[in-house]
mmCIF file of C-alpha atoms in Angstrom:
data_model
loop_
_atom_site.group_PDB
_atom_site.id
_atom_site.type_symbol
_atom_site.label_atom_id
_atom_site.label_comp_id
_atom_site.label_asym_id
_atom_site.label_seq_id
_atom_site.Cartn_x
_atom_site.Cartn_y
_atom_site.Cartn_z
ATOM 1 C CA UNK C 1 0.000 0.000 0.000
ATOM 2 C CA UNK C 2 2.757 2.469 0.919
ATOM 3 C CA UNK C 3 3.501 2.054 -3.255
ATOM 4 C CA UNK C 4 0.608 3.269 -3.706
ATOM 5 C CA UNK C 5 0.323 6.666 -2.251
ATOM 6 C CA UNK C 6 3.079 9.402 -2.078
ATOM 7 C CA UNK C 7 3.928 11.612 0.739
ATOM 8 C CA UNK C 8 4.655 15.121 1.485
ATOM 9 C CA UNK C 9 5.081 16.271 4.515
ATOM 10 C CA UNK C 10 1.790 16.053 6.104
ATOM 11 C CA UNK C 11 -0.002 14.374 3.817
ATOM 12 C CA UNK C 12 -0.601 11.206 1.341
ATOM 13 C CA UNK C 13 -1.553 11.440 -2.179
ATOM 14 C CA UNK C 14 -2.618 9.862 -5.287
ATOM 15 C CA UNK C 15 -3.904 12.286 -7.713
ATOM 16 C CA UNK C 16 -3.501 11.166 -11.245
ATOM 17 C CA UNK C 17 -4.921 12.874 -14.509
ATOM 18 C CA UNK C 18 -5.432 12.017 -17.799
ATOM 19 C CA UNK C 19 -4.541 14.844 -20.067
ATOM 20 C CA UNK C 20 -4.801 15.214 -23.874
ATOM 21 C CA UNK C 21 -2.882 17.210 -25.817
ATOM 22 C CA UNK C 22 -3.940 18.559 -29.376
ATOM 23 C CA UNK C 23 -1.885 20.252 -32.122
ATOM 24 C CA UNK C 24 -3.180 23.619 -33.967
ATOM 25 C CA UNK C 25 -5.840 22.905 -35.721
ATOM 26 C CA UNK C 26 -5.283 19.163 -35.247
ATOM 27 C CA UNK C 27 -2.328 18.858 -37.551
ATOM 28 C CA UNK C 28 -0.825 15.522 -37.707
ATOM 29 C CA UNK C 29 2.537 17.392 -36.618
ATOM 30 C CA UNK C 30 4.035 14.545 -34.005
ATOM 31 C CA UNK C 31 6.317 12.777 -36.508
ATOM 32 C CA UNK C 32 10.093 11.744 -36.890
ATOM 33 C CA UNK C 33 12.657 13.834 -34.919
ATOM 34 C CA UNK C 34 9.454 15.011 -32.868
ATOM 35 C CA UNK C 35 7.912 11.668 -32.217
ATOM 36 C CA UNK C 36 11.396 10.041 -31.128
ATOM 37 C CA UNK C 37 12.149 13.618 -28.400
ATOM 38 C CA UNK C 38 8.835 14.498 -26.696
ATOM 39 C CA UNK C 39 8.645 11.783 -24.591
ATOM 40 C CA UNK C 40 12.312 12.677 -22.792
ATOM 41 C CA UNK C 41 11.047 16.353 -22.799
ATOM 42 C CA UNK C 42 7.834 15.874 -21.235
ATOM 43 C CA UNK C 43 9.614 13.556 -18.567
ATOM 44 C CA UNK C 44 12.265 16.188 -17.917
ATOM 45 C CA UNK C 45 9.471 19.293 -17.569
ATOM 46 C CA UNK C 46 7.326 17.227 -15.369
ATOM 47 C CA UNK C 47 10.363 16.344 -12.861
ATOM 48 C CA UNK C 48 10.848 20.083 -12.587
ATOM 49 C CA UNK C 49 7.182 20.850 -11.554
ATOM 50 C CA UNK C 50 8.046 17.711 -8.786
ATOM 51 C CA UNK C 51 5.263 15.446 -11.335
ATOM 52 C CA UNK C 52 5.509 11.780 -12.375
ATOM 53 C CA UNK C 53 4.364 10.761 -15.868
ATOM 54 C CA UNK C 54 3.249 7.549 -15.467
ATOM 55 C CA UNK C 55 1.870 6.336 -18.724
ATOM 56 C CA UNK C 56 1.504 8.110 -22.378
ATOM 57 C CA UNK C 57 0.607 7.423 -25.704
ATOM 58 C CA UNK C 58 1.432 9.371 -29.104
ATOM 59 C CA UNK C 59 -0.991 9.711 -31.774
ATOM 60 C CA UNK C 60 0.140 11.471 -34.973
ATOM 61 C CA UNK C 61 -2.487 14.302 -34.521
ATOM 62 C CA UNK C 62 -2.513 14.144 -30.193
ATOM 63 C CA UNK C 63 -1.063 12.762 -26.819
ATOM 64 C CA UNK C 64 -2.439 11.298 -24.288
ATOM 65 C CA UNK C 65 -0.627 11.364 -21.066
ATOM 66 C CA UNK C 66 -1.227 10.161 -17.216
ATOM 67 C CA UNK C 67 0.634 12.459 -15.031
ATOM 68 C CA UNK C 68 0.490 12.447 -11.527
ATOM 69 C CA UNK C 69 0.595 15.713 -9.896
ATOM 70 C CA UNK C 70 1.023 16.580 -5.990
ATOM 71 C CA UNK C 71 -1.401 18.443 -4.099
ATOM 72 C CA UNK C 72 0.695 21.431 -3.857
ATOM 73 C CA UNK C 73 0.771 22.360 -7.158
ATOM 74 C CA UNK C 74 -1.984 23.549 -9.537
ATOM 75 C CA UNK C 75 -3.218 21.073 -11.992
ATOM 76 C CA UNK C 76 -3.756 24.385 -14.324
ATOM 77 C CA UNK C 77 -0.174 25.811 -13.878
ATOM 78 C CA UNK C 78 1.430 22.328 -14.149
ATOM 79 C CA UNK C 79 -0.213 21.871 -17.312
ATOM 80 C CA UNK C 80 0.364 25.469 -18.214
ATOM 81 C CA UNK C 81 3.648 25.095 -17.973
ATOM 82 C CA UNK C 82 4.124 21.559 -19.827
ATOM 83 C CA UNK C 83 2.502 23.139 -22.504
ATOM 84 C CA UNK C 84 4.171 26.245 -23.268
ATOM 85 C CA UNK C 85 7.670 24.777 -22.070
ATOM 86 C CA UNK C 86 6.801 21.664 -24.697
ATOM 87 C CA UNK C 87 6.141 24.239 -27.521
ATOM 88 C CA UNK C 88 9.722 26.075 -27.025
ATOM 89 C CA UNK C 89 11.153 22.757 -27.447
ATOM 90 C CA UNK C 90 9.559 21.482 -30.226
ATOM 91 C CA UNK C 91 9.854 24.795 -32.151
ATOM 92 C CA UNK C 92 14.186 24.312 -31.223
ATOM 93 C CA UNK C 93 13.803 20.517 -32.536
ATOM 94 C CA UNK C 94 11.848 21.648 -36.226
ATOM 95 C CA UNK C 95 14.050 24.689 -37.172
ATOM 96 C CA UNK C 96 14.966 23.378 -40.631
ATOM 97 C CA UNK C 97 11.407 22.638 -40.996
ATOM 98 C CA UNK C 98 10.120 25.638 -40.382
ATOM 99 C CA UNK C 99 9.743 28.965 -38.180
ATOM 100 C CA UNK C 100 7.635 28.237 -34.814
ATOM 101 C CA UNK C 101 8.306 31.554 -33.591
ATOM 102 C CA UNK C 102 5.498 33.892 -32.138
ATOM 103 C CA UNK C 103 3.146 31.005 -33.367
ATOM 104 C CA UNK C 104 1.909 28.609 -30.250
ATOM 105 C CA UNK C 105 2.201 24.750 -31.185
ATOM 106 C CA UNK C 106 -0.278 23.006 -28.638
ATOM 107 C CA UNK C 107 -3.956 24.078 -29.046
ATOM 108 C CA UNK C 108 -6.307 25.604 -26.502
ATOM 109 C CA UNK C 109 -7.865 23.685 -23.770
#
C-alpha cells in the first residue's frame, strides 16, 4: 500500500490525470525527430514541476498522457507550464522545418 500513495510532509496522495494534448488545428505534426524527443522532454518538464508521468501514448495528430501531480501544485499551472515549455522545445527541434516563432504549437484547452 505504501507504493501506492506518495507523501509530502503532512499528507498522502494519489492524484492522477489524464490529459490530452492537441496540435493547432489538429495537424498531424508529431512525426520523426518530434515523435522520437517528446517523450524525454515531457519527462524532464514534469520532474521540474516535482510530477511523475506515469503512462503516455502518441498519436500522430494528439497525446495522451497520465501524469500524476502533488497536491501542492496547480493542476492548471502544471499543465500550463508543460505546454508552453513543450512548444519552445519542439519549435528548437523543427528549425529546418520551419519557423515556430510567435506562433503557439499546442492548441487551446
Amino acid at each position: 500500500m505504501s507504493d501506492v500513495y506518495q507523501s509530502l510532509a503532512h499528507s498522502k496522495w494519489d492524484r492522477k490525470y489524464h490529459v490530452v494534448f492537441v496540435p493547432k488545428r489538429r495537424r498531424k505534426a508529431i512525426f520523426g525527430n518530434i515523435r522520437r524527443q517528446l517523450g524525454s522532454i515531457f519527462h524532464a518538464l514534469a520532474k521540474q514541476k516535482e510530477c511523475q508521468i506515469v503512462e503516455g501514448h502518441l498519436m500522430p495528430d494528439h497525446m495522451h498522457t497520465c501524469i500524476a501531480i502533488p497536491p501542492k501544485h496547480p493542476v492548471a499551472t502544471v499543465i500550463g507550464f508543460l505546454k508552453g515549455k513543450s512548444a519552445i522545445a519542439i519549435a528548437r527541434l523543427s528549425r529546418e522545418e520551419r519557423n515556430f516563432s510567435g506562433e503557439h504549437f499546442w492548441a487551446r484547452g
